[in-house]
């Protein structure tokens, strides 16, 4: 188990290193508003649609929102590898895509903080405290 965790940590480090080589802060500033808006809308839309689907199927709304939250996450490794292979990392659509992926990676922490809210009975106040 320790060896698997060690390899996983190396994988994360190499992924972040490779992503850092492909993307710079000045490029992020250019596409930032579009990437942030697109990323937030994508996450919110998936949460809404999966919550609605769960409610229509008789499941709990919170279970649908939970599934939608994690379905909205894209694989940074797969998408960035595809962009590198196509030579699109410096194109506008590539920069927006990578900016959106960075937003999604950062949002994972906040979304993990939502797990107690979606799965428990802590209520809105408890959820805000958890996220804080």
Coordinates of C-alpha atoms in Angstrom, one line a residue:
X1 CA 0.0 0.0 0.0
X2 CA 2.8 2.4 0.8
X3 CA 4.4 1.8 -2.6
X4 CA 1.2 2.6 -4.4
X5 CA 0.8 5.8 -2.4
X6 CA 4.3 6.8 -3.2
X7 CA 3.8 6.2 -6.9
X8 CA 0.6 8.1 -6.8
X9 CA 2.3 11.1 -5.2
X10 CA 5.0 11.0 -7.8
X11 CA 2.3 11.0 -10.5
X12 CA 0.7 14.1 -9.0
X13 CA 4.0 15.9 -8.8
X14 CA 4.9 15.0 -12.4
X15 CA 1.4 16.1 -13.6
X16 CA 1.7 19.4 -11.8
X17 CA 5.2 19.9 -13.2
X18 CA 4.1 19.2 -16.7
X19 CA 1.1 21.4 -16.4
X20 CA 3.3 24.2 -15.1
X21 CA 5.5 23.9 -18.1
X22 CA 2.6 24.3 -20.5
X23 CA 0.9 27.2 -18.8
X24 CA 2.1 30.5 -17.4
X25 CA 0.5 33.2 -15.2
X26 CA 0.4 35.9 -18.0
X27 CA -1.5 33.4 -20.2
X28 CA -3.9 32.6 -17.4
X29 CA -4.7 36.3 -16.9
X30 CA -5.7 36.6 -20.5
X31 CA -8.1 33.7 -20.5
X32 CA -9.0 33.9 -16.8
X33 CA -12.5 35.5 -17.0
X34 CA -13.6 33.1 -19.7
X35 CA -12.1 30.1 -18.0
X36 CA -13.5 30.9 -14.6
X37 CA -17.0 31.7 -15.9
X38 CA -17.0 28.6 -18.1
X39 CA -15.7 26.3 -15.3
X40 CA -18.1 27.6 -12.7
X41 CA -21.0 27.3 -15.2
X42 CA -20.0 23.8 -16.1
X43 CA -19.8 22.6 -12.5
X44 CA -23.1 24.3 -11.6
X45 CA -24.9 22.9 -14.6
X46 CA -23.7 19.3 -13.9
X47 CA -24.8 19.7 -10.3
X48 CA -28.2 21.0 -11.3
X49 CA -28.9 18.4 -14.0
X50 CA -27.8 15.5 -11.9
X51 CA -29.7 16.8 -8.9
X52 CA -32.8 17.2 -11.1
X53 CA -32.4 13.7 -12.6
X54 CA -32.0 12.2 -9.2
X55 CA -35.1 13.9 -7.9
X56 CA -37.1 12.8 -10.9
X57 CA -35.9 9.2 -10.4
X58 CA -36.9 9.1 -6.7
X59 CA -33.4 9.5 -5.2
X60 CA -32.3 12.2 -2.8
X61 CA -31.5 15.6 -4.4
X62 CA -28.3 15.7 -2.5
X63 CA -27.1 12.4 -3.9
X64 CA -27.7 13.7 -7.5
X65 CA -25.8 17.0 -6.7
X66 CA -23.0 14.9 -5.2
X67 CA -22.7 12.8 -8.4
X68 CA -23.0 15.9 -10.6
X69 CA -20.2 17.6 -8.7
X70 CA -17.7 14.9 -9.4
X71 CA -18.9 14.2 -13.0
X72 CA -18.2 17.8 -13.8
X73 CA -14.4 17.3 -13.1
X74 CA -12.3 16.7 -16.2
X75 CA -9.1 14.8 -16.3
X76 CA -6.3 17.4 -16.5
X77 CA -3.8 14.8 -17.5
X78 CA -5.8 13.4 -20.4
X79 CA -6.9 16.7 -21.8
X80 CA -3.5 18.4 -21.5
X81 CA -1.8 15.4 -23.2
X82 CA -4.3 15.7 -26.0
X83 CA -3.7 19.4 -26.4
X84 CA 0.1 18.8 -26.5
X85 CA -0.3 16.1 -29.1
X86 CA -2.4 18.4 -31.3
X87 CA -0.1 21.4 -30.8
X88 CA -3.0 23.4 -29.4
X89 CA -1.6 24.5 -26.1
X90 CA -0.7 28.0 -27.3
X91 CA -4.0 28.4 -29.3
X92 CA -6.8 30.4 -27.6
X93 CA -9.0 27.4 -27.2
X94 CA -6.2 25.4 -25.6
X95 CA -5.4 28.2 -23.2
X96 CA -9.1 28.5 -22.2
X97 CA -9.3 24.7 -21.8
X98 CA -6.2 24.6 -19.6
X99 CA -7.5 27.6 -17.5
X100 CA -10.8 25.8 -17.0
X101 CA -9.0 22.6 -15.9
X102 CA -6.9 24.6 -13.4
X103 CA -10.1 26.1 -12.0
X104 CA -11.6 22.6 -11.7
X105 CA -8.5 21.3 -9.9
X106 CA -8.8 24.2 -7.5
X107 CA -12.5 23.6 -7.0
X108 CA -12.0 20.0 -5.9
X109 CA -11.0 21.2 -2.4
X110 CA -14.2 23.2 -2.0
X111 CA -16.3 20.4 -3.4
X112 CA -14.8 17.9 -0.9
X113 CA -15.9 20.3 1.8
X114 CA -19.5 20.0 0.5
X115 CA -19.5 16.2 1.1
X116 CA -20.6 16.5 4.8
X117 CA -23.4 18.9 3.7
X118 CA -24.7 16.6 1.0
X119 CA -24.4 13.4 3.0
X120 CA -25.3 14.6 6.5
X121 CA -27.9 16.6 8.3
X122 CA -25.6 19.5 9.2
X123 CA -27.8 22.0 7.4
X124 CA -26.8 25.1 5.5
X125 CA -25.0 26.7 8.5
X126 CA -23.0 23.6 9.1
X127 CA -22.2 23.4 5.4
X128 CA -20.9 27.0 5.4
X129 CA -18.7 26.3 8.4
X130 CA -17.4 23.2 6.7
X131 CA -16.5 25.1 3.6
X132 CA -15.0 27.9 5.7

